[in-house]
PDB file of C-alpha atoms in Angstrom:
ATOM      1  CA  UNK A   1      29.782   9.226 -70.191  1.00  0.00           C
ATOM      2  CA  UNK A   2      25.977   9.606 -70.317  1.00  0.00           C
ATOM      3  CA  UNK A   3      23.732   9.606 -67.322  1.00  0.00           C
ATOM      4  CA  UNK A   4      20.124   9.899 -66.589  1.00  0.00           C
ATOM      5  CA  UNK A   5      18.979  12.014 -63.810  1.00  0.00           C
ATOM      6  CA  UNK A   6      15.576  11.938 -62.328  1.00  0.00           C
ATOM      7  CA  UNK A   7      14.717  14.573 -59.803  1.00  0.00           C
ATOM      8  CA  UNK A   8      15.965  18.141 -60.483  1.00  0.00           C
ATOM      9  CA  UNK A   9      15.641  19.748 -57.113  1.00  0.00           C
ATOM     10  CA  UNK A  10      18.163  21.701 -55.065  1.00  0.00           C
ATOM     11  CA  UNK A  11      21.070  19.003 -55.758  1.00  0.00           C
ATOM     12  CA  UNK A  12      19.864  17.023 -58.582  1.00  0.00           C
ATOM     13  CA  UNK A  13      19.892  20.036 -61.114  1.00  0.00           C
ATOM     14  CA  UNK A  14      23.387  20.911 -59.841  1.00  0.00           C
ATOM     15  CA  UNK A  15      24.826  17.548 -60.105  1.00  0.00           C
ATOM     16  CA  UNK A  16      23.654  17.626 -63.797  1.00  0.00           C
ATOM     17  CA  UNK A  17      25.312  20.927 -64.318  1.00  0.00           C
ATOM     18  CA  UNK A  18      28.582  19.880 -62.676  1.00  0.00           C
ATOM     19  CA  UNK A  19      28.572  16.613 -64.905  1.00  0.00           C
ATOM     20  CA  UNK A  20      27.910  18.597 -68.122  1.00  0.00           C
ATOM     21  CA  UNK A  21      30.721  21.066 -67.243  1.00  0.00           C
ATOM     22  CA  UNK A  22      32.998  18.186 -67.045  1.00  0.00           C
ATOM     23  CA  UNK A  23      31.922  16.927 -70.589  1.00  0.00           C
ATOM     24  CA  UNK A  24      29.423  14.280 -69.701  1.00  0.00           C
ATOM     25  CA  UNK A  25      25.881  14.154 -71.303  1.00  0.00           C
ATOM     26  CA  UNK A  26      22.771  14.012 -69.345  1.00  0.00           C
ATOM     27  CA  UNK A  27      19.212  12.969 -70.031  1.00  0.00           C
ATOM     28  CA  UNK A  28      17.008  14.550 -67.332  1.00  0.00           C
ATOM     29  CA  UNK A  29      13.535  14.161 -66.089  1.00  0.00           C
ATOM     30  CA  UNK A  30      11.261  15.815 -63.468  1.00  0.00           C
ATOM     31  CA  UNK A  31       7.568  15.707 -62.751  1.00  0.00           C
ATOM     32  CA  UNK A  32       7.630  19.337 -62.792  1.00  0.00           C
ATOM     33  CA  UNK A  33       8.482  20.071 -66.628  1.00  0.00           C
ATOM     34  CA  UNK A  34       9.585  23.653 -65.568  1.00  0.00           C
ATOM     35  CA  UNK A  35      12.427  22.310 -63.626  1.00  0.00           C
ATOM     36  CA  UNK A  36      13.931  20.861 -66.652  1.00  0.00           C
ATOM     37  CA  UNK A  37      13.642  24.024 -68.754  1.00  0.00           C
ATOM     38  CA  UNK A  38      16.739  25.794 -67.494  1.00  0.00           C
ATOM     39  CA  UNK A  39      18.794  22.556 -67.856  1.00  0.00           C
ATOM     40  CA  UNK A  40      17.574  22.053 -71.548  1.00  0.00           C
ATOM     41  CA  UNK A  41      18.974  25.475 -72.378  1.00  0.00           C
ATOM     42  CA  UNK A  42      22.321  24.571 -70.803  1.00  0.00           C
ATOM     43  CA  UNK A  43      22.565  21.344 -72.873  1.00  0.00           C
ATOM     44  CA  UNK A  44      20.795  18.553 -71.311  1.00  0.00           C
ATOM     45  CA  UNK A  45      18.136  16.319 -73.056  1.00  0.00           C
ATOM     46  CA  UNK A  46      14.829  16.565 -71.468  1.00  0.00           C
ATOM     47  CA  UNK A  47      12.705  13.410 -71.370  1.00  0.00           C
ATOM     48  CA  UNK A  48       8.903  13.411 -70.843  1.00  0.00           C
ATOM     49  CA  UNK A  49       8.576  10.465 -68.677  1.00  0.00           C
ATOM     50  CA  UNK A  50      10.658   7.637 -66.976  1.00  0.00           C
ATOM     51  CA  UNK A  51      10.086   5.361 -70.139  1.00  0.00           C
ATOM     52  CA  UNK A  52      11.416   8.149 -72.290  1.00  0.00           C
ATOM     53  CA  UNK A  53      14.373   8.853 -70.331  1.00  0.00           C
ATOM     54  CA  UNK A  54      15.278   5.229 -70.417  1.00  0.00           C
ATOM     55  CA  UNK A  55      14.678   5.120 -74.074  1.00  0.00           C
ATOM     56  CA  UNK A  56      16.887   8.236 -74.788  1.00  0.00           C
ATOM     57  CA  UNK A  57      19.944   6.624 -73.030  1.00  0.00           C
ATOM     58  CA  UNK A  58      21.656   5.045 -75.868  1.00  0.00           C
ATOM     59  CA  UNK A  59      24.915   4.102 -74.228  1.00  0.00           C
ATOM     60  CA  UNK A  60      25.028   0.644 -72.885  1.00  0.00           C
ATOM     61  CA  UNK A  61      24.934  -0.302 -70.054  1.00  0.00           C
ATOM     62  CA  UNK A  62      22.572   2.459 -69.069  1.00  0.00           C
ATOM     63  CA  UNK A  63      23.180   4.502 -65.804  1.00  0.00           C
ATOM     64  CA  UNK A  64      20.302   6.206 -64.135  1.00  0.00           C
ATOM     65  CA  UNK A  65      20.800   8.446 -60.907  1.00  0.00           C
ATOM     66  CA  UNK A  66      17.506   8.908 -58.823  1.00  0.00           C
ATOM     67  CA  UNK A  67      17.661  12.190 -56.583  1.00  0.00           C
ATOM     68  CA  UNK A  68      14.588  12.246 -54.859  1.00  0.00           C
ATOM     69  CA  UNK A  69      13.349  12.508 -51.327  1.00  0.00           C
ATOM     70  CA  UNK A  70      13.572   9.277 -49.268  1.00  0.00           C
ATOM     71  CA  UNK A  71      10.362   7.534 -48.994  1.00  0.00           C
ATOM     72  CA  UNK A  72       7.439   6.585 -51.025  1.00  0.00           C
ATOM     73  CA  UNK A  73       8.351   8.564 -54.241  1.00  0.00           C
ATOM     74  CA  UNK A  74      11.772   7.138 -54.500  1.00  0.00           C
ATOM     75  CA  UNK A  75      10.419   3.655 -53.841  1.00  0.00           C
ATOM     76  CA  UNK A  76       7.874   4.062 -56.620  1.00  0.00           C
ATOM     77  CA  UNK A  77      10.430   5.323 -59.088  1.00  0.00           C
ATOM     78  CA  UNK A  78      12.910   2.633 -58.396  1.00  0.00           C
ATOM     79  CA  UNK A  79      10.177   0.081 -58.849  1.00  0.00           C
ATOM     80  CA  UNK A  80       9.127   1.683 -62.175  1.00  0.00           C
ATOM     81  CA  UNK A  81      12.765   1.870 -63.476  1.00  0.00           C
ATOM     82  CA  UNK A  82      13.123  -1.826 -62.372  1.00  0.00           C
ATOM     83  CA  UNK A  83      10.598  -2.647 -65.090  1.00  0.00           C
ATOM     84  CA  UNK A  84      12.178  -0.260 -67.672  1.00  0.00           C
ATOM     85  CA  UNK A  85      15.779  -1.073 -67.556  1.00  0.00           C
ATOM     86  CA  UNK A  86      17.601  -4.067 -68.803  1.00  0.00           C
ATOM     87  CA  UNK A  87      20.317  -6.586 -67.405  1.00  0.00           C
ATOM     88  CA  UNK A  88      23.628  -4.978 -66.674  1.00  0.00           C
ATOM     89  CA  UNK A  89      22.060  -1.384 -66.404  1.00  0.00           C
ATOM     90  CA  UNK A  90      22.883   0.588 -63.295  1.00  0.00           C
ATOM     91  CA  UNK A  91      20.249   2.047 -61.106  1.00  0.00           C
ATOM     92  CA  UNK A  92      21.842   4.902 -58.615  1.00  0.00           C
ATOM     93  CA  UNK A  93      19.976   6.155 -55.538  1.00  0.00           C
ATOM     94  CA  UNK A  94      21.821   9.454 -54.544  1.00  0.00           C
ATOM     95  CA  UNK A  95      19.248  10.667 -52.026  1.00  0.00           C
ATOM     96  CA  UNK A  96      19.209   9.993 -48.265  1.00  0.00           C
ATOM     97  CA  UNK A  97      17.622   6.578 -48.371  1.00  0.00           C
ATOM     98  CA  UNK A  98      17.710   4.352 -45.289  1.00  0.00           C
ATOM     99  CA  UNK A  99      20.326   1.655 -45.854  1.00  0.00           C
ATOM    100  CA  UNK A 100      18.155  -1.332 -45.085  1.00  0.00           C
ATOM    101  CA  UNK A 101      15.954  -0.312 -48.114  1.00  0.00           C
ATOM    102  CA  UNK A 102      19.097  -0.307 -50.250  1.00  0.00           C
ATOM    103  CA  UNK A 103      19.820  -3.932 -49.272  1.00  0.00           C
ATOM    104  CA  UNK A 104      16.319  -4.912 -50.156  1.00  0.00           C
ATOM    105  CA  UNK A 105      16.184  -3.040 -53.370  1.00  0.00           C
ATOM    106  CA  UNK A 106      19.472  -4.329 -54.507  1.00  0.00           C
ATOM    107  CA  UNK A 107      18.256  -7.912 -53.852  1.00  0.00           C
ATOM    108  CA  UNK A 108      15.242  -7.156 -55.838  1.00  0.00           C
ATOM    109  CA  UNK A 109      16.842  -5.702 -58.769  1.00  0.00           C
ATOM    110  CA  UNK A 110      19.720  -8.073 -58.831  1.00  0.00           C
ATOM    111  CA  UNK A 111      16.931 -10.890 -59.690  1.00  0.00           C
ATOM    112  CA  UNK A 112      16.368  -8.905 -62.995  1.00  0.00           C
ATOM    113  CA  UNK A 113      20.238  -8.458 -63.559  1.00  0.00           C
ATOM    114  CA  UNK A 114      20.048  -4.825 -62.839  1.00  0.00           C
ATOM    115  CA  UNK A 115      22.942  -3.417 -60.634  1.00  0.00           C
ATOM    116  CA  UNK A 116      21.908  -1.079 -57.769  1.00  0.00           C
ATOM    117  CA  UNK A 117      24.191   1.745 -56.292  1.00  0.00           C
ATOM    118  CA  UNK A 118      23.461   3.701 -53.178  1.00  0.00           C
ATOM    119  CA  UNK A 119      25.405   6.990 -53.286  1.00  0.00           C
ATOM    120  CA  UNK A 120      25.452   8.968 -49.928  1.00  0.00           C
ATOM    121  CA  UNK A 121      25.827  12.580 -51.533  1.00  0.00           C
ATOM    122  CA  UNK A 122      27.125  15.461 -49.367  1.00  0.00           C
ATOM    123  CA  UNK A 123      27.703  18.871 -50.468  1.00  0.00           C
ATOM    124  CA  UNK A 124      24.283  20.528 -50.225  1.00  0.00           C
ATOM    125  CA  UNK A 125      23.444  23.677 -52.411  1.00  0.00           C
ATOM    126  CA  UNK A 126      27.206  24.427 -52.802  1.00  0.00           C
ATOM    127  CA  UNK A 127      28.155  21.210 -54.387  1.00  0.00           C
ATOM    128  CA  UNK A 128      28.150  22.876 -58.054  1.00  0.00           C
ATOM    129  CA  UNK A 129      31.131  24.713 -57.400  1.00  0.00           C
ATOM    130  CA  UNK A 130      32.695  23.138 -54.348  1.00  0.00           C
ATOM    131  CA  UNK A 131      31.915  19.287 -55.468  1.00  0.00           C
ATOM    132  CA  UNK A 132      30.166  16.656 -53.714  1.00  0.00           C
ATOM    133  CA  UNK A 133      31.725  14.013 -51.212  1.00  0.00           C
ATOM    134  CA  UNK A 134      30.446  10.805 -52.206  1.00  0.00           C
ATOM    135  CA  UNK A 135      29.989   7.525 -50.162  1.00  0.00           C
ATOM    136  CA  UNK A 136      29.142   4.762 -52.549  1.00  0.00           C
ATOM    137  CA  UNK A 137      27.780   1.249 -51.843  1.00  0.00           C
ATOM    138  CA  UNK A 138      27.144  -1.665 -54.424  1.00  0.00           C
ATOM    139  CA  UNK A 139      28.760  -3.895 -56.788  1.00  0.00           C
ATOM    140  CA  UNK A 140      32.715  -3.102 -57.366  1.00  0.00           C
ATOM    141  CA  UNK A 141      32.459  -3.561 -61.033  1.00  0.00           C
ATOM    142  CA  UNK A 142      29.677  -1.059 -61.348  1.00  0.00           C
ATOM    143  CA  UNK A 143      31.492   1.337 -59.191  1.00  0.00           C
ATOM    144  CA  UNK A 144      34.679   1.134 -61.477  1.00  0.00           C
ATOM    145  CA  UNK A 145      32.440   1.692 -64.493  1.00  0.00           C
ATOM    146  CA  UNK A 146      30.881   4.824 -63.015  1.00  0.00           C
ATOM    147  CA  UNK A 147      34.321   6.120 -61.796  1.00  0.00           C
ATOM    148  CA  UNK A 148      34.491   8.943 -64.409  1.00  0.00           C
ATOM    149  CA  UNK A 149      31.021  10.284 -63.168  1.00  0.00           C
ATOM    150  CA  UNK A 150      31.930  10.081 -59.406  1.00  0.00           C
ATOM    151  CA  UNK A 151      35.350  11.672 -60.153  1.00  0.00           C
ATOM    152  CA  UNK A 152      33.650  14.515 -62.013  1.00  0.00           C
ATOM    153  CA  UNK A 153      31.097  15.251 -59.134  1.00  0.00           C
ATOM    154  CA  UNK A 154      33.809  14.910 -56.282  1.00  0.00           C
ATOM    155  CA  UNK A 155      35.585  17.924 -55.168  1.00  0.00           C
ATOM    156  CA  UNK A 156      39.201  16.762 -55.717  1.00  0.00           C
ATOM    157  CA  UNK A 157      42.086  17.056 -53.337  1.00  0.00           C
ATOM    158  CA  UNK A 158      42.032  20.848 -53.394  1.00  0.00           C
ATOM    159  CA  UNK A 159      44.478  22.570 -50.849  1.00  0.00           C
ATOM    160  CA  UNK A 160      43.807  20.070 -47.900  1.00  0.00           C
ATOM    161  CA  UNK A 161      47.212  18.750 -46.945  1.00  0.00           C
ATOM    162  CA  UNK A 162      47.772  14.861 -47.547  1.00  0.00           C
ATOM    163  CA  UNK A 163      47.199  12.597 -44.426  1.00  0.00           C
ATOM    164  CA  UNK A 164      50.538  10.798 -43.467  1.00  0.00           C
ATOM    165  CA  UNK A 165      50.949   6.913 -43.867  1.00  0.00           C
ATOM    166  CA  UNK A 166      48.173   6.743 -46.583  1.00  0.00           C
ATOM    167  CA  UNK A 167      50.613   5.055 -49.009  1.00  0.00           C
ATOM    168  CA  UNK A 168      49.034   2.075 -50.522  1.00  0.00           C
ATOM    169  CA  UNK A 169      45.244   3.003 -50.054  1.00  0.00           C
ATOM    170  CA  UNK A 170      42.906   3.929 -52.613  1.00  0.00           C
ATOM    171  CA  UNK A 171      43.797   7.486 -53.893  1.00  0.00           C
ATOM    172  CA  UNK A 172      40.395   8.170 -54.963  1.00  0.00           C
ATOM    173  CA  UNK A 173      39.401   8.759 -51.350  1.00  0.00           C
ATOM    174  CA  UNK A 174      41.669  11.723 -51.136  1.00  0.00           C
ATOM    175  CA  UNK A 175      39.874  13.054 -54.252  1.00  0.00           C
ATOM    176  CA  UNK A 176      36.355  13.142 -52.025  1.00  0.00           C
ATOM    177  CA  UNK A 177      34.745   9.649 -53.129  1.00  0.00           C
ATOM    178  CA  UNK A 178      34.737   6.246 -51.764  1.00  0.00           C
ATOM    179  CA  UNK A 179      33.530   2.797 -52.378  1.00  0.00           C
ATOM    180  CA  UNK A 180      32.295   1.996 -48.939  1.00  0.00           C
ATOM    181  CA  UNK A 181      31.415  -1.566 -49.515  1.00  0.00           C
ATOM    182  CA  UNK A 182      28.419  -3.734 -50.676  1.00  0.00           C
ATOM    183  CA  UNK A 183      24.703  -2.408 -51.055  1.00  0.00           C
ATOM    184  CA  UNK A 184      23.669  -0.187 -48.262  1.00  0.00           C
ATOM    185  CA  UNK A 185      27.099   0.787 -47.049  1.00  0.00           C
ATOM    186  CA  UNK A 186      27.187   3.994 -48.842  1.00  0.00           C
ATOM    187  CA  UNK A 187      23.854   5.267 -47.319  1.00  0.00           C
ATOM    188  CA  UNK A 188      25.168   3.842 -43.930  1.00  0.00           C
ATOM    189  CA  UNK A 189      28.199   5.839 -43.783  1.00  0.00           C
ATOM    190  CA  UNK A 190      26.287   9.052 -45.029  1.00  0.00           C
ATOM    191  CA  UNK A 191      23.570   8.452 -42.262  1.00  0.00           C
ATOM    192  CA  UNK A 192      26.298   8.336 -39.615  1.00  0.00           C
ATOM    193  CA  UNK A 193      27.914  11.376 -41.342  1.00  0.00           C
ATOM    194  CA  UNK A 194      24.476  13.143 -40.822  1.00  0.00           C
ATOM    195  CA  UNK A 195      24.081  11.967 -37.300  1.00  0.00           C
ATOM    196  CA  UNK A 196      27.572  13.291 -36.445  1.00  0.00           C
ATOM    197  CA  UNK A 197      26.553  16.616 -38.178  1.00  0.00           C
ATOM    198  CA  UNK A 198      23.625  16.911 -35.775  1.00  0.00           C
ATOM    199  CA  UNK A 199      25.964  16.732 -32.743  1.00  0.00           C
ATOM    200  CA  UNK A 200      28.494  19.249 -34.262  1.00  0.00           C
ATOM    201  CA  UNK A 201      25.809  21.669 -35.003  1.00  0.00           C
ATOM    202  CA  UNK A 202      24.195  21.382 -31.722  1.00  0.00           C
ATOM    203  CA  UNK A 203      27.448  21.975 -29.884  1.00  0.00           C
ATOM    204  CA  UNK A 204      28.092  24.983 -31.971  1.00  0.00           C
ATOM    205  CA  UNK A 205      24.646  26.360 -31.551  1.00  0.00           C
ATOM    206  CA  UNK A 206      24.693  26.032 -27.780  1.00  0.00           C
ATOM    207  CA  UNK A 207      28.050  27.615 -27.589  1.00  0.00           C
ATOM    208  CA  UNK A 208      26.947  30.694 -29.287  1.00  0.00           C
ATOM    209  CA  UNK A 209      23.714  30.602 -27.174  1.00  0.00           C
ATOM    210  CA  UNK A 210      26.016  30.713 -23.981  1.00  0.00           C
ATOM    211  CA  UNK A 211      28.197  33.553 -25.450  1.00  0.00           C
ATOM    212  CA  UNK A 212      24.886  35.516 -26.290  1.00  0.00           C
ATOM    213  CA  UNK A 213      23.521  35.214 -22.614  1.00  0.00           C
ATOM    214  CA  UNK A 214      26.568  36.350 -21.106  1.00  0.00           C
ATOM    215  CA  UNK A 215      25.033  39.847 -21.068  1.00  0.00           C
ATOM    216  CA  UNK A 216      22.026  38.776 -19.122  1.00  0.00           C
ATOM    217  CA  UNK A 217      20.965  41.045 -16.313  1.00  0.00           C
ATOM    218  CA  UNK A 218      20.538  38.059 -14.002  1.00  0.00           C
ATOM    219  CA  UNK A 219      24.232  37.854 -13.848  1.00  0.00           C
ATOM    220  CA  UNK A 220      26.282  40.124 -11.442  1.00  0.00           C
ATOM    221  CA  UNK A 221      27.291  43.214 -13.372  1.00  0.00           C
ATOM    222  CA  UNK A 222      30.946  42.681 -13.318  1.00  0.00           C
ATOM    223  CA  UNK A 223      30.660  39.285 -14.988  1.00  0.00           C
ATOM    224  CA  UNK A 224      28.371  40.529 -17.733  1.00  0.00           C
ATOM    225  CA  UNK A 225      30.038  40.750 -21.200  1.00  0.00           C
ATOM    226  CA  UNK A 226      28.370  42.424 -24.230  1.00  0.00           C
ATOM    227  CA  UNK A 227      30.074  39.882 -26.822  1.00  0.00           C
ATOM    228  CA  UNK A 228      30.147  40.415 -30.507  1.00  0.00           C
ATOM    229  CA  UNK A 229      29.014  36.885 -31.871  1.00  0.00           C
ATOM    230  CA  UNK A 230      29.919  37.823 -35.528  1.00  0.00           C
ATOM    231  CA  UNK A 231      33.401  38.705 -34.531  1.00  0.00           C
ATOM    232  CA  UNK A 232      33.943  35.686 -32.207  1.00  0.00           C
ATOM    233  CA  UNK A 233      32.719  33.406 -35.240  1.00  0.00           C
ATOM    234  CA  UNK A 234      35.173  35.351 -37.553  1.00  0.00           C
ATOM    235  CA  UNK A 235      38.201  35.091 -35.355  1.00  0.00           C
ATOM    236  CA  UNK A 236      37.538  31.407 -34.538  1.00  0.00           C
ATOM    237  CA  UNK A 237      37.526  30.705 -38.428  1.00  0.00           C
ATOM    238  CA  UNK A 238      41.151  31.944 -38.441  1.00  0.00           C
ATOM    239  CA  UNK A 239      43.130  28.973 -37.127  1.00  0.00           C
ATOM    240  CA  UNK A 240      41.191  27.723 -34.093  1.00  0.00           C
ATOM    241  CA  UNK A 241      40.456  24.044 -33.456  1.00  0.00           C
ATOM    242  CA  UNK A 242      36.812  24.447 -34.243  1.00  0.00           C
ATOM    243  CA  UNK A 243      37.373  25.655 -37.696  1.00  0.00           C
ATOM    244  CA  UNK A 244      34.954  24.296 -40.070  1.00  0.00           C
ATOM    245  CA  UNK A 245      32.456  24.771 -42.829  1.00  0.00           C
ATOM    246  CA  UNK A 246      29.587  24.933 -40.254  1.00  0.00           C
ATOM    247  CA  UNK A 247      31.630  27.697 -38.610  1.00  0.00           C
ATOM    248  CA  UNK A 248      31.989  29.472 -41.701  1.00  0.00           C
ATOM    249  CA  UNK A 249      28.199  29.335 -42.398  1.00  0.00           C
ATOM    250  CA  UNK A 250      27.741  30.527 -38.718  1.00  0.00           C
ATOM    251  CA  UNK A 251      29.723  33.564 -39.308  1.00  0.00           C
ATOM    252  CA  UNK A 252      28.170  34.450 -42.426  1.00  0.00           C
ATOM    253  CA  UNK A 253      24.645  34.223 -40.743  1.00  0.00           C
ATOM    254  CA  UNK A 254      25.675  36.353 -37.783  1.00  0.00           C
ATOM    255  CA  UNK A 255      27.607  38.971 -40.039  1.00  0.00           C
ATOM    256  CA  UNK A 256      24.254  39.493 -41.792  1.00  0.00           C
ATOM    257  CA  UNK A 257      22.035  39.744 -38.574  1.00  0.00           C
ATOM    258  CA  UNK A 258      23.560  38.886 -35.194  1.00  0.00           C
ATOM    259  CA  UNK A 259      20.133  38.469 -33.627  1.00  0.00           C
ATOM    260  CA  UNK A 260      19.135  35.943 -36.426  1.00  0.00           C
ATOM    261  CA  UNK A 261      15.667  37.597 -36.611  1.00  0.00           C
ATOM    262  CA  UNK A 262      14.735  35.823 -39.767  1.00  0.00           C
ATOM    263  CA  UNK A 263      14.755  32.440 -37.910  1.00  0.00           C
ATOM    264  CA  UNK A 264      12.091  31.044 -35.773  1.00  0.00           C
ATOM    265  CA  UNK A 265      14.381  28.282 -34.516  1.00  0.00           C
ATOM    266  CA  UNK A 266      11.897  25.524 -35.755  1.00  0.00           C
ATOM    267  CA  UNK A 267      14.401  22.694 -36.704  1.00  0.00           C
ATOM    268  CA  UNK A 268      13.356  19.693 -38.723  1.00  0.00           C
ATOM    269  CA  UNK A 269      15.137  16.455 -39.012  1.00  0.00           C
ATOM    270  CA  UNK A 270      15.263  14.719 -42.311  1.00  0.00           C
ATOM    271  CA  UNK A 271      15.419  11.044 -40.925  1.00  0.00           C
ATOM    272  CA  UNK A 272      19.232  10.415 -40.926  1.00  0.00           C
ATOM    273  CA  UNK A 273      19.593  11.452 -37.233  1.00  0.00           C
ATOM    274  CA  UNK A 274      16.910   9.096 -36.035  1.00  0.00           C
ATOM    275  CA  UNK A 275      18.312   6.114 -38.194  1.00  0.00           C
ATOM    276  CA  UNK A 276      21.783   6.792 -36.521  1.00  0.00           C
ATOM    277  CA  UNK A 277      20.300   6.403 -33.113  1.00  0.00           C
ATOM    278  CA  UNK A 278      18.491   3.203 -34.019  1.00  0.00           C
ATOM    279  CA  UNK A 279      21.616   1.766 -35.436  1.00  0.00           C
ATOM    280  CA  UNK A 280      23.525   2.712 -32.158  1.00  0.00           C
ATOM    281  CA  UNK A 281      20.686   0.879 -30.210  1.00  0.00           C
ATOM    282  CA  UNK A 282      21.236  -2.140 -32.643  1.00  0.00           C
ATOM    283  CA  UNK A 283      24.936  -2.248 -31.881  1.00  0.00           C
ATOM    284  CA  UNK A 284      24.668  -1.320 -28.209  1.00  0.00           C
ATOM    285  CA  UNK A 285      26.811   1.523 -28.859  1.00  0.00           C
ATOM    286  CA  UNK A 286      26.486   4.717 -26.586  1.00  0.00           C
ATOM    287  CA  UNK A 287      25.682   7.722 -28.445  1.00  0.00           C
ATOM    288  CA  UNK A 288      24.828  10.470 -25.898  1.00  0.00           C
ATOM    289  CA  UNK A 289      25.652  13.446 -27.831  1.00  0.00           C
ATOM    290  CA  UNK A 290      23.893  12.281 -31.028  1.00  0.00           C
ATOM    291  CA  UNK A 291      20.904  11.303 -29.219  1.00  0.00           C
ATOM    292  CA  UNK A 292      20.647  14.648 -27.361  1.00  0.00           C
ATOM    293  CA  UNK A 293      21.022  16.685 -30.476  1.00  0.00           C
ATOM    294  CA  UNK A 294      18.209  14.710 -32.100  1.00  0.00           C
ATOM    295  CA  UNK A 295      15.851  15.326 -29.118  1.00  0.00           C
ATOM    296  CA  UNK A 296      16.730  18.953 -29.254  1.00  0.00           C
ATOM    297  CA  UNK A 297      15.508  19.349 -32.727  1.00  0.00           C
ATOM    298  CA  UNK A 298      12.089  17.714 -31.439  1.00  0.00           C
ATOM    299  CA  UNK A 299      12.037  20.328 -28.673  1.00  0.00           C
ATOM    300  CA  UNK A 300      12.690  23.196 -31.026  1.00  0.00           C
ATOM    301  CA  UNK A 301       9.161  22.668 -32.462  1.00  0.00           C
ATOM    302  CA  UNK A 302       7.487  23.583 -29.333  1.00  0.00           C
ATOM    303  CA  UNK A 303       9.701  26.226 -27.843  1.00  0.00           C
ATOM    304  CA  UNK A 304      12.604  28.202 -29.543  1.00  0.00           C
ATOM    305  CA  UNK A 305      15.968  29.433 -28.346  1.00  0.00           C
ATOM    306  CA  UNK A 306      18.836  31.310 -30.012  1.00  0.00           C
ATOM    307  CA  UNK A 307      20.592  27.924 -30.380  1.00  0.00           C
ATOM    308  CA  UNK A 308      17.877  26.612 -32.450  1.00  0.00           C
ATOM    309  CA  UNK A 309      17.965  29.664 -34.401  1.00  0.00           C
ATOM    310  CA  UNK A 310      21.695  28.939 -34.901  1.00  0.00           C
ATOM    311  CA  UNK A 311      20.676  25.395 -36.208  1.00  0.00           C
ATOM    312  CA  UNK A 312      18.381  26.863 -38.626  1.00  0.00           C
ATOM    313  CA  UNK A 313      20.829  29.481 -40.038  1.00  0.00           C
ATOM    314  CA  UNK A 314      23.342  26.616 -40.610  1.00  0.00           C
ATOM    315  CA  UNK A 315      20.974  24.355 -42.176  1.00  0.00           C
ATOM    316  CA  UNK A 316      19.686  26.862 -44.546  1.00  0.00           C
ATOM    317  CA  UNK A 317      23.537  27.759 -45.313  1.00  0.00           C
ATOM    318  CA  UNK A 318      24.655  24.292 -46.350  1.00  0.00           C
ATOM    319  CA  UNK A 319      21.383  22.587 -47.630  1.00  0.00           C
ATOM    320  CA  UNK A 320      19.033  25.457 -48.532  1.00  0.00           C
ATOM    321  CA  UNK A 321      16.591  23.956 -45.767  1.00  0.00           C
ATOM    322  CA  UNK A 322      13.964  26.644 -45.296  1.00  0.00           C
ATOM    323  CA  UNK A 323      12.108  26.467 -41.928  1.00  0.00           C
ATOM    324  CA  UNK A 324       8.662  24.890 -41.893  1.00  0.00           C
ATOM    325  CA  UNK A 325       6.082  27.553 -41.248  1.00  0.00           C
ATOM    326  CA  UNK A 326       4.497  27.241 -37.693  1.00  0.00           C
ATOM    327  CA  UNK A 327       1.111  25.615 -37.501  1.00  0.00           C
TER     328      UNK A 327
END
């Protein structure tokens, strides 16, 4: 298949690479022309503008994937594409857009006959090799048309054992991609995924902070332990119930530097945690852990603990999120 990709940052460029490895053709555009140079040498067709990208897509219906930060730049890009694309074309937003914006955009584009898909994309900077877990919202027929694209991006079943009693369910879910429902459903599922991620990361970070402080001189000498955090993280990776990719990343960071001196502990939030708490309030659903994890990120910008350094290390590991410099 042929796909247009707008936005060649940490994830957009690697999505293109993974698709081309699977035999798909890609037309790419980024406001920074240097971002497209490497992809051009790998076989992608480089467009000079949004209009040029749409023009170069010669397969119908066209499919254009926008991979830009949520907010004004994505809004402007979607609006511009709405004027350039034709009825039956498919516009995909793969960033972390607020799901209510998806619902509004889908309605706006539907008036022009353009189909809109929201694709929650998880995989971070490792997606090129590991694949991307995809949570898709939008028109069912468009989802089926794009199935070869989603299948190429998804991680596949791998060596994860099959879940019992799944007979009769969509087998694509076991490959790592899901049609979650109508417009907005894909990004809503991804939003909650990221809210849960906040809580999991916070629990792990606090646990390691407690382990580290067991050597404190404020404790009775007989109750002090000088624990090796890197070894603890490593042994937990081997069959414990907290085994996870987040633990893998923690073990790698601690093996490099057990004190995490390269991190200040200033932890940003990219929006999904806030939106998750807003959804919980709308639904009157208690979300004590997720709310506390979000507020801890706010606090980290004023005072930093070892737990916040752990959060920063995990965020760098899975998403390439570099700490914002102190002001």
